[in-house]
XYZ file of C-alpha atoms in Angstrom:
315
model
C -49.975 39.651 10.642
C -51.982 42.850 10.234
C -54.430 41.951 13.001
C -51.697 41.202 15.509
C -49.771 44.354 14.680
C -52.880 46.515 14.939
C -53.492 45.188 18.448
C -50.153 46.694 19.425
C -50.798 50.042 17.768
C -52.365 51.455 20.906
C -48.986 51.175 22.584
C -47.014 53.047 19.952
C -46.398 56.063 22.186
C -44.323 54.037 24.629
C -41.145 52.006 24.266
C -41.205 48.372 25.296
C -38.209 46.437 26.550
C -36.938 43.424 24.562
C -38.332 39.989 25.339
C -34.814 38.524 25.581
C -31.207 39.123 24.573
C -28.277 36.791 23.897
C -24.551 37.496 23.878
C -22.720 36.837 20.608
C -19.549 38.873 21.147
C -17.819 39.835 24.375
C -16.644 43.309 23.357
C -19.003 44.352 20.571
C -19.068 44.154 16.790
C -17.962 46.080 13.698
C -20.737 44.718 11.469
C -23.854 42.545 11.645
C -26.565 41.017 9.449
C -29.705 38.923 9.881
C -30.960 36.466 7.272
C -34.284 37.331 5.642
C -36.180 35.029 8.037
C -33.979 35.996 11.035
C -32.989 32.346 11.507
C -29.289 33.205 11.158
C -27.048 35.988 12.414
C -23.670 36.992 11.006
C -21.370 39.289 12.973
C -17.925 40.765 12.594
C -16.747 41.077 16.189
C -14.138 43.452 17.555
C -11.872 40.714 18.887
C -12.666 37.414 17.147
C -13.473 38.173 13.523
C -16.568 36.770 11.837
C -19.004 34.171 13.106
C -22.280 32.646 11.939
C -24.992 31.872 14.512
C -28.263 29.952 14.512
C -30.724 32.171 16.334
C -33.237 29.511 17.374
C -30.638 27.568 19.366
C -28.241 30.492 20.049
C -25.510 28.278 18.638
C -22.291 29.518 17.058
C -21.986 27.516 13.848
C -18.760 28.727 12.221
C -15.909 31.143 12.705
C -15.074 33.004 9.504
C -11.875 34.946 8.860
C -10.024 35.915 5.693
C -6.555 34.714 6.711
C -5.488 31.672 8.696
C -4.609 32.345 12.344
C -5.887 35.902 12.144
C -9.098 37.622 13.216
C -10.390 39.765 10.340
C -11.826 43.241 11.032
C -15.035 42.799 9.020
C -16.454 46.151 7.955
C -19.551 44.759 6.207
C -21.464 41.447 6.082
C -24.637 40.264 4.339
C -26.795 37.243 3.487
C -28.303 36.124 0.206
C -32.099 36.329 -0.022
C -32.516 32.611 0.717
C -29.881 32.530 3.462
C -27.749 29.858 1.764
C -24.868 32.248 1.059
C -23.162 34.965 3.066
C -20.479 37.515 2.321
C -17.879 39.110 4.588
C -15.567 41.999 3.751
C -12.601 43.614 5.381
C -11.524 46.880 3.740
C -9.736 45.216 0.803
C -10.781 41.542 0.617
C -14.116 39.774 0.244
C -15.198 36.173 0.887
C -18.422 34.409 -0.137
C -19.435 31.538 2.174
C -21.787 28.564 2.133
C -23.914 28.851 5.289
C -24.681 25.112 5.432
C -21.125 23.797 5.281
C -19.258 26.884 6.438
C -16.906 26.585 3.464
C -15.489 29.552 1.579
C -16.754 29.576 -2.012
C -14.828 32.550 -3.363
C -12.111 34.959 -2.228
C -11.543 38.280 -3.980
C -9.393 41.372 -3.586
C -11.529 44.501 -3.958
C -10.674 47.442 -6.258
C -11.044 49.980 -3.429
C -11.931 50.031 0.255
C -15.348 48.433 0.832
C -17.864 50.336 2.949
C -20.987 48.205 2.463
C -21.995 45.005 0.670
C -25.062 43.089 -0.542
C -25.611 39.700 -2.182
C -27.759 39.550 -5.319
C -29.437 36.765 -7.344
C -29.306 34.075 -4.683
C -25.733 34.967 -3.793
C -24.331 34.511 -7.300
C -23.547 38.234 -7.560
C -22.001 40.729 -5.132
C -22.744 44.459 -4.910
C -20.074 46.545 -3.154
C -20.227 50.157 -2.014
C -16.720 51.595 -2.349
C -14.658 54.481 -1.079
C -13.669 55.428 -4.662
C -17.152 56.936 -5.357
C -18.565 53.845 -7.006
C -20.598 50.724 -6.396
C -19.582 47.611 -8.302
C -21.621 44.526 -9.209
C -19.631 41.389 -10.065
C -20.127 37.656 -10.494
C -19.311 35.955 -7.203
C -18.032 32.786 -8.870
C -15.923 34.011 -11.753
C -15.149 37.533 -10.550
C -16.425 38.924 -13.850
C -17.309 42.599 -13.675
C -20.971 43.238 -14.471
C -21.687 46.926 -13.788
C -20.193 49.997 -12.141
C -22.570 52.543 -10.599
C -20.949 55.970 -10.271
C -21.488 58.691 -7.662
C -19.679 61.936 -6.855
C -18.889 60.822 -3.307
C -18.060 57.672 -1.401
C -20.777 55.001 -1.553
C -21.342 53.988 2.052
C -24.686 52.170 1.756
C -25.996 49.589 -0.729
C -28.934 47.208 -0.936
C -30.670 45.047 -3.550
C -34.249 43.870 -3.951
C -34.855 40.212 -3.109
C -35.924 39.530 -6.707
C -32.496 40.641 -7.951
C -33.814 43.293 -10.320
C -32.989 46.540 -8.533
C -30.213 48.070 -6.463
C -30.141 51.124 -4.224
C -26.969 53.059 -3.423
C -26.468 55.873 -0.918
C -23.576 58.308 -1.194
C -21.845 61.252 0.433
C -22.792 63.204 -2.719
C -26.213 63.673 -1.023
C -28.079 61.321 -3.329
C -29.468 57.817 -3.312
C -29.939 56.127 -6.682
C -32.163 53.232 -7.739
C -30.459 51.176 -10.473
C -31.613 48.535 -12.935
C -29.335 45.562 -12.244
C -29.922 44.016 -15.674
C -28.878 47.080 -17.653
C -26.793 48.993 -15.116
C -28.793 52.144 -15.849
C -29.980 54.603 -13.170
C -33.758 54.576 -12.740
C -34.393 57.259 -10.109
C -32.122 59.716 -8.307
C -33.389 60.531 -4.804
C -32.048 63.933 -3.778
C -31.117 64.783 -0.181
C -29.466 67.694 1.633
C -26.789 65.665 3.403
C -24.811 62.439 2.842
C -27.045 59.353 2.615
C -25.833 56.851 5.201
C -28.523 54.109 5.390
C -30.589 52.595 2.553
C -32.963 49.642 2.152
C -35.020 48.231 -0.728
C -38.199 46.197 -0.379
C -38.493 42.664 -1.797
C -39.731 43.670 -5.274
C -38.318 47.187 -5.233
C -41.713 48.791 -4.609
C -40.273 50.897 -1.784
C -36.917 52.503 -1.059
C -35.801 53.709 2.367
C -33.152 56.396 2.823
C -31.702 58.175 5.847
C -29.399 61.144 5.386
C -26.963 62.330 8.025
C -28.764 64.603 10.486
C -31.589 65.299 8.072
C -34.433 63.583 6.262
C -35.507 59.970 6.818
C -37.949 58.897 4.105
C -39.687 56.118 2.182
C -39.922 56.512 -1.604
C -42.011 54.898 -4.323
C -39.557 52.598 -6.066
C -41.466 52.719 -9.367
C -41.869 56.498 -9.643
C -39.049 57.810 -7.461
C -41.504 60.059 -5.623
C -41.420 60.485 -1.822
C -44.228 58.634 -0.031
C -43.495 59.068 3.681
C -41.211 61.292 5.680
C -40.509 59.425 8.894
C -38.506 62.322 10.279
C -37.222 65.682 9.051
C -34.284 65.316 11.442
C -32.432 62.013 11.485
C -32.253 60.806 15.097
C -29.426 58.402 14.374
C -30.802 55.752 12.016
C -28.347 52.861 11.727
C -30.342 50.091 9.985
C -33.641 49.346 8.222
C -35.502 46.446 6.612
C -38.841 45.984 4.845
C -41.078 42.981 5.531
C -41.238 40.357 2.781
C -44.825 41.356 1.942
C -43.747 45.035 1.607
C -46.293 46.178 4.216
C -44.065 47.053 7.158
C -40.708 48.629 7.906
C -38.329 48.111 10.837
C -35.850 50.876 11.650
C -32.942 50.655 14.088
C -31.292 53.634 15.778
C -27.979 54.490 17.376
C -29.653 55.027 20.772
C -30.749 51.360 21.088
C -34.280 51.944 19.724
C -36.176 49.878 17.141
C -39.398 51.155 15.527
C -42.031 49.332 13.464
C -43.853 51.348 10.771
C -46.990 50.636 8.722
C -46.296 51.651 5.114
C -49.957 51.973 4.123
C -50.763 54.516 6.837
C -47.354 55.994 7.586
C -47.957 55.318 11.285
C -45.383 54.116 13.761
C -47.022 51.023 15.228
C -44.596 50.099 17.961
C -41.243 50.939 19.480
C -38.759 49.034 21.597
C -35.752 50.302 23.521
C -33.018 47.825 24.348
C -31.288 47.993 27.713
C -27.657 49.001 27.958
C -25.482 45.931 28.381
C -23.217 47.865 30.749
C -25.098 50.570 32.704
C -21.774 52.356 33.297
C -21.295 52.664 29.511
C -24.790 52.985 27.994
C -23.552 53.923 24.525
C -22.161 51.471 21.986
C -25.384 49.538 21.458
C -26.431 50.967 18.110
C -28.851 48.674 16.267
C -26.748 47.410 13.354
C -29.345 45.041 11.836
C -33.083 44.414 12.166
C -35.208 41.545 10.917
C -38.669 40.004 10.649
C -39.372 36.386 11.526
C -41.917 33.747 10.521
C -44.013 34.829 13.509
C -46.006 38.053 12.922
C -45.370 39.239 16.473
C -41.651 38.435 16.750
C -38.721 40.498 15.493
C -34.959 40.574 15.987
C -32.166 43.116 16.197
C -28.390 42.901 16.405
C -26.801 45.538 18.626
C -23.324 46.974 18.396
C -22.462 45.719 21.879
C -22.582 42.141 20.580
C -26.111 41.060 21.507
C -28.955 39.448 19.591
C -32.162 41.062 20.852
C -35.587 39.433 20.545
C -38.543 41.836 20.237
C -42.200 40.894 20.653
C -45.592 42.503 20.262
C -47.662 41.905 23.385
């Protein structure tokens, strides 16, 4: 992977167009997620609720909504690390799904309005970021409460390491916190100057990504809590981020249809893509809501707010 990415480094000062794009929603989406291998997409569309897609065949597999004969406004969606489970949330209800059968495995009413969600431990646990200044971890099968992680502001961003040991929460109280999921104790508090709106944890929790509103975008050492890289002192509209499974690279999506690939060892931006506006008369509305790596070292994916799956390649 490193050799192929380095070949593209010479082009990092320009923005490439996507290799292809595929429509998944006619009028755009509220929420979107890619599985860890980018084989599956999950969207919460503006008009037709939730749907699961197979990216290789561009096939819509299942329609998922929380009530019969209704289209749910899904504010947050996520996959388990192995892609066998998915979760969808509207503001006050949450459903865990089996991605193979399409069946609902659990349905829960949430204690407060959900702003973000992550699946933990192979999908057996759910982490919710809530409007009531907390994040809550609970057992997806029994509903048993496991831990509450408190902030002094709404918790609008959550993520968990793929190994299920660590969580990262971002809050309007201008902090992001790394938590031990076994004990529920805070490990590191990452201080910012503005509300933290986007967070991501690497597979083993070695790295944490945070983006605060209008201000700092940074990568932190997950073990020490110390800043490692400042990607930008002024946030240019970060909307999504994901680390590669080997913890060597970082993809970042932006509100202005850009996706950037970063090398964590050097702090260099290796490549950048800019997606085309779906409707040239209305070029906004294509924020990158999810980014993902694939099994190919030169192929990446992004889900845009205008309802498209975008394929990105290194030439």
